[in-house]
């Protein structure tokens, strides 16, 4: 079955810096890779996703890159702001099967 | 909100008692999932469903069972609750295999 590893578990940056979170997956048949943001006490919400036929996707300050050969994908946040502070989860999905999540990264952006 | 409701939102129960959590959706989505969230473990998949009466196990299914008799409802049952099942439980739905999953508000379950 699919296994997703996520690093780092915590990340502290200064406001305006960039943040990068990395994930690796085990199942080469995985074809969908979403990223979720979870604020304290709230439900996870999608911030960006990428499918296996695309290498990179951007949405304003957020970008995701996918390397299918190496089976890893990364979330890039530029010009970080205090409101970016949250827990971020990556996930991988294969076919009609499970949506498996990483263990999460707690991002703290200091003013 | 994506039309997904979990009930109850909070529950305290005693060890050894049965507990059922309900996930209800109004989106007619095919896929439904139950996750538990614990510090340091992220979101771990318990069971999922890919249609009425079609369910399968996730990575932490021991001690849990599920049922889906209607498209809109996905029930998670703890047959005999244990303290290790104290957690926040999230239900999620999605329409396709490579589409966004929408989460419910979560249920905080405490087993004493």
Short mmCIF file of C-alpha atoms in Angstrom, two decimals:
data_model
loop_
_atom_site.label_atom_id
_atom_site.label_comp_id
_atom_site.label_asym_id
_atom_site.label_seq_id
_atom_site.Cartn_x
_atom_site.Cartn_y
_atom_site.Cartn_z
CA UNK A 1 0.00 0.00 0.00
CA UNK A 2 0.89 3.66 -0.24
CA UNK A 3 3.20 5.21 2.34
CA UNK A 4 3.86 8.95 2.50
CA UNK A 5 6.73 10.49 4.43
CA UNK A 6 6.86 14.22 5.17
CA UNK A 7 9.70 16.45 6.34
CA UNK A 8 10.37 18.51 8.33
CA UNK A 9 7.93 17.99 11.19
CA UNK A 10 8.38 21.61 12.29
CA UNK A 11 9.61 24.64 10.38
CA UNK A 12 10.20 28.13 11.70
CA UNK A 13 10.82 31.04 9.34
CA UNK A 14 10.87 34.82 9.48
CA UNK A 15 8.12 36.75 7.74
CA UNK A 16 9.04 37.27 4.10
CA UNK A 17 11.24 34.17 3.90
CA UNK A 18 10.43 31.12 1.81
CA UNK A 19 9.34 27.78 3.23
CA UNK A 20 9.75 24.36 1.64
CA UNK A 21 8.10 21.14 2.77
CA UNK A 22 9.02 17.82 1.17
CA UNK A 23 7.18 14.52 0.81
CA UNK A 24 8.06 11.15 -0.63
CA UNK A 25 5.67 8.40 -1.63
CA UNK A 26 6.12 4.70 -2.16
CA UNK A 27 3.58 3.64 -4.79
CA UNK A 28 4.72 4.52 -8.29
CA UNK A 29 1.09 4.20 -9.47
CA UNK A 30 0.04 7.24 -7.38
CA UNK A 31 -1.28 9.95 -9.65
CA UNK A 32 -2.73 12.70 -7.47
CA UNK A 33 -0.89 14.76 -4.86
CA UNK A 34 -2.79 17.35 -2.81
CA UNK A 35 -1.58 19.67 -0.07
CA UNK A 36 -3.80 20.65 2.85
CA UNK A 37 -3.54 23.42 5.42
CA UNK A 38 -5.01 22.96 8.87
CA UNK A 39 -5.37 25.87 11.26
CA UNK A 40 -5.71 25.22 14.97
CA UNK A 41 -9.02 23.61 15.83
CA UNK A 42 -10.23 23.55 12.23
CA UNK A 43 -10.62 21.01 9.48
CA UNK A 44 -7.92 20.47 6.81
CA UNK A 45 -8.52 22.44 3.63
CA UNK A 46 -6.96 22.04 0.21
CA UNK A 47 -4.49 24.73 -0.80
CA UNK A 48 -3.05 23.25 -3.99
CA UNK A 49 -2.86 19.92 -5.80
CA UNK A 50 -0.96 18.39 -8.69
CA UNK A 51 -1.58 15.44 -10.95
CA UNK A 52 1.06 13.06 -12.22
CA UNK A 53 1.05 14.44 -15.77
CA UNK A 54 2.28 17.83 -14.52
CA UNK A 55 5.70 18.71 -13.08
CA UNK A 56 4.91 22.02 -11.43
CA UNK A 57 1.91 24.12 -10.49
CA UNK A 58 1.71 27.63 -9.05
CA UNK A 59 -1.00 29.62 -7.34
CA UNK A 60 0.16 33.08 -6.26
CA UNK A 61 2.68 32.54 -3.42
CA UNK A 62 2.26 28.77 -3.38
CA UNK A 63 3.81 26.24 -5.73
CA UNK A 64 4.10 22.47 -5.84
CA UNK A 65 6.68 20.45 -7.75
CA UNK A 66 6.54 16.76 -8.56
CA UNK A 67 9.41 14.43 -9.45
CA UNK A 68 7.86 11.12 -10.49
CA UNK A 69 11.19 9.42 -11.06
CA UNK A 70 12.33 10.10 -7.52
CA UNK A 71 8.78 9.76 -6.14
CA UNK A 72 8.84 13.02 -4.26
CA UNK A 73 6.90 16.26 -4.30
CA UNK A 74 7.38 19.56 -2.52
CA UNK A 75 5.38 22.56 -1.37
CA UNK A 76 6.98 25.99 -1.76
CA UNK A 77 5.60 29.07 -0.03
CA UNK A 78 7.23 32.38 -0.90
CA UNK A 79 7.01 35.69 0.95
CA UNK A 80 5.61 33.98 4.03
CA UNK A 81 3.17 35.84 6.25
CA UNK A 82 2.10 35.21 9.85
CA UNK A 83 -1.26 33.92 8.60
CA UNK A 84 0.60 31.11 6.83
CA UNK A 85 1.31 29.64 10.28
CA UNK A 86 -0.53 26.31 10.40
CA UNK A 87 0.00 22.58 9.97
CA UNK A 88 0.48 21.45 6.38
CA UNK A 89 -0.20 17.93 5.14
CA UNK A 90 0.78 16.29 1.89
CA UNK A 91 -1.11 13.30 0.53
CA UNK A 92 -0.98 10.78 -2.30
CA UNK A 93 -3.75 8.93 -4.08
CA UNK A 94 -3.67 6.05 -6.52
CA UNK A 95 -6.50 5.04 -8.79
CA UNK A 96 -9.79 4.81 -6.94
CA UNK A 97 -8.06 3.78 -3.79
CA UNK A 98 -6.99 5.39 -0.59
CA UNK A 99 -5.97 8.98 0.01
CA UNK A 100 -2.95 8.63 2.30
CA UNK A 101 -1.53 11.57 4.24
CA UNK A 102 1.89 12.44 5.55
CA UNK A 103 2.42 13.17 9.24
CA UNK A 104 2.26 16.94 8.85
CA UNK A 105 4.57 19.96 9.13
CA UNK A 106 3.96 22.67 11.67
CA UNK A 107 4.96 25.97 10.06
CA UNK A 108 5.56 28.98 12.27
CA UNK A 109 6.07 32.34 10.62
CA UNK A 110 7.45 34.96 12.97
CA UNK A 111 6.83 38.67 12.34
CA UNK B 1 -18.82 24.23 3.21
CA UNK B 2 -18.98 21.16 0.99
CA UNK B 3 -22.16 19.71 2.44
CA UNK B 4 -20.59 17.30 4.88
CA UNK B 5 -21.69 16.97 8.50
CA UNK B 6 -20.29 14.85 11.29
CA UNK B 7 -22.20 13.89 14.42
CA UNK B 8 -21.71 14.06 17.27
CA UNK B 9 -19.09 16.82 17.43
CA UNK B 10 -17.96 15.80 20.90
CA UNK B 11 -18.41 12.60 22.84
CA UNK B 12 -17.11 11.18 26.09
CA UNK B 13 -17.64 7.47 26.59
CA UNK B 14 -16.47 4.73 28.89
CA UNK B 15 -14.06 1.95 28.04
CA UNK B 16 -15.84 -1.10 26.67
CA UNK B 17 -18.91 0.70 25.35
CA UNK B 18 -19.89 0.76 21.67
CA UNK B 19 -19.73 4.07 19.86
CA UNK B 20 -20.99 5.08 16.42
CA UNK B 21 -19.94 8.22 14.59
CA UNK B 22 -21.92 9.45 11.64
CA UNK B 23 -20.81 11.22 8.49
CA UNK B 24 -23.55 12.67 6.32
CA UNK B 25 -23.07 14.31 2.92
CA UNK B 26 -25.42 16.15 0.59
CA UNK B 27 -23.03 16.19 -2.41
CA UNK B 28 -23.75 12.70 -3.77
CA UNK B 29 -19.99 12.02 -3.82
CA UNK B 30 -18.94 8.44 -4.40
CA UNK B 31 -15.94 8.26 -2.08
CA UNK B 32 -16.04 8.66 1.68
CA UNK B 33 -13.22 8.27 4.21
CA UNK B 34 -12.72 8.08 7.95
CA UNK B 35 -9.45 9.36 9.44
CA UNK B 36 -8.20 9.78 12.95
CA UNK B 37 -5.85 12.59 13.89
CA UNK B 38 -3.37 12.27 16.73
CA UNK B 39 -0.36 14.45 17.59
CA UNK B 40 2.72 13.27 15.74
CA UNK B 41 0.77 10.90 13.49
CA UNK B 42 -1.03 13.23 11.14
CA UNK B 43 -4.18 11.93 9.50
CA UNK B 44 -4.36 8.15 9.47
CA UNK B 45 -6.88 6.35 7.31
CA UNK B 46 -9.21 3.99 9.19
CA UNK B 47 -11.64 2.83 6.50
CA UNK B 48 -12.93 4.15 3.22
CA UNK B 49 -15.86 3.54 0.90
CA UNK B 50 -16.04 3.66 -2.88
CA UNK B 51 -19.78 3.10 -3.15
CA UNK B 52 -22.86 1.84 -1.33
CA UNK B 53 -21.90 -1.33 0.55
CA UNK B 54 -18.35 -1.10 -0.87
CA UNK B 55 -15.78 -0.48 1.84
CA UNK B 56 -12.16 -1.32 2.50
CA UNK B 57 -9.64 -1.07 5.29
CA UNK B 58 -7.12 1.66 5.82
CA UNK B 59 -3.87 1.60 7.75
CA UNK B 60 -5.38 1.63 11.28
CA UNK B 61 -8.60 -0.37 10.94
CA UNK B 62 -8.25 -2.69 13.95
CA UNK B 63 -11.06 -2.10 16.44
CA UNK B 64 -13.20 -0.20 13.92
CA UNK B 65 -15.96 -1.20 11.53
CA UNK B 66 -17.91 0.82 8.98
CA UNK B 67 -21.12 0.67 7.05
CA UNK B 68 -22.51 2.51 4.08
CA UNK B 69 -26.09 1.57 3.29
CA UNK B 70 -26.85 4.86 1.53
CA UNK B 71 -24.73 7.16 -0.60
CA UNK B 72 -25.10 10.00 1.88
CA UNK B 73 -24.18 8.22 5.12
CA UNK B 74 -20.94 6.57 6.25
CA UNK B 75 -20.94 5.21 9.79
CA UNK B 76 -17.87 4.43 11.87
CA UNK B 77 -18.36 2.04 14.81
CA UNK B 78 -16.06 1.30 17.68
CA UNK B 79 -17.40 -2.04 18.89
CA UNK B 80 -15.77 -1.78 22.32
CA UNK B 81 -14.07 1.56 22.88
CA UNK B 82 -10.56 1.66 24.35
CA UNK B 83 -8.52 4.58 25.68
CA UNK B 84 -6.21 4.28 22.66
CA UNK B 85 -9.15 5.30 20.49
CA UNK B 86 -9.32 8.72 22.11
CA UNK B 87 -8.74 10.97 19.13
CA UNK B 88 -10.21 13.50 16.73
CA UNK B 89 -12.04 11.74 13.91
CA UNK B 90 -12.48 13.34 10.51
CA UNK B 91 -14.73 12.24 7.70
CA UNK B 92 -13.88 13.24 4.13
CA UNK B 93 -15.66 12.98 0.81
CA UNK B 94 -14.64 13.32 -2.79
CA UNK B 95 -16.27 12.88 -6.16
CA UNK B 96 -13.38 11.28 -8.04
CA UNK B 97 -10.07 9.57 -7.53
CA UNK B 98 -7.94 12.58 -8.40
CA UNK B 99 -10.12 15.34 -7.06
CA UNK B 100 -10.20 17.41 -3.90
CA UNK B 101 -11.28 15.77 -0.66
CA UNK B 102 -13.55 17.85 1.58
CA UNK B 103 -13.41 17.30 5.30
CA UNK B 104 -16.10 17.43 7.93
CA UNK B 105 -15.72 19.50 11.09
CA UNK B 106 -14.34 16.58 13.07
CA UNK B 107 -15.53 14.64 16.11
CA UNK B 108 -13.56 14.75 19.33
CA UNK B 109 -13.94 11.39 21.06
CA UNK B 110 -12.67 10.79 24.57
CA UNK B 111 -12.68 7.27 26.02
CA UNK B 112 -12.31 7.23 29.81
#
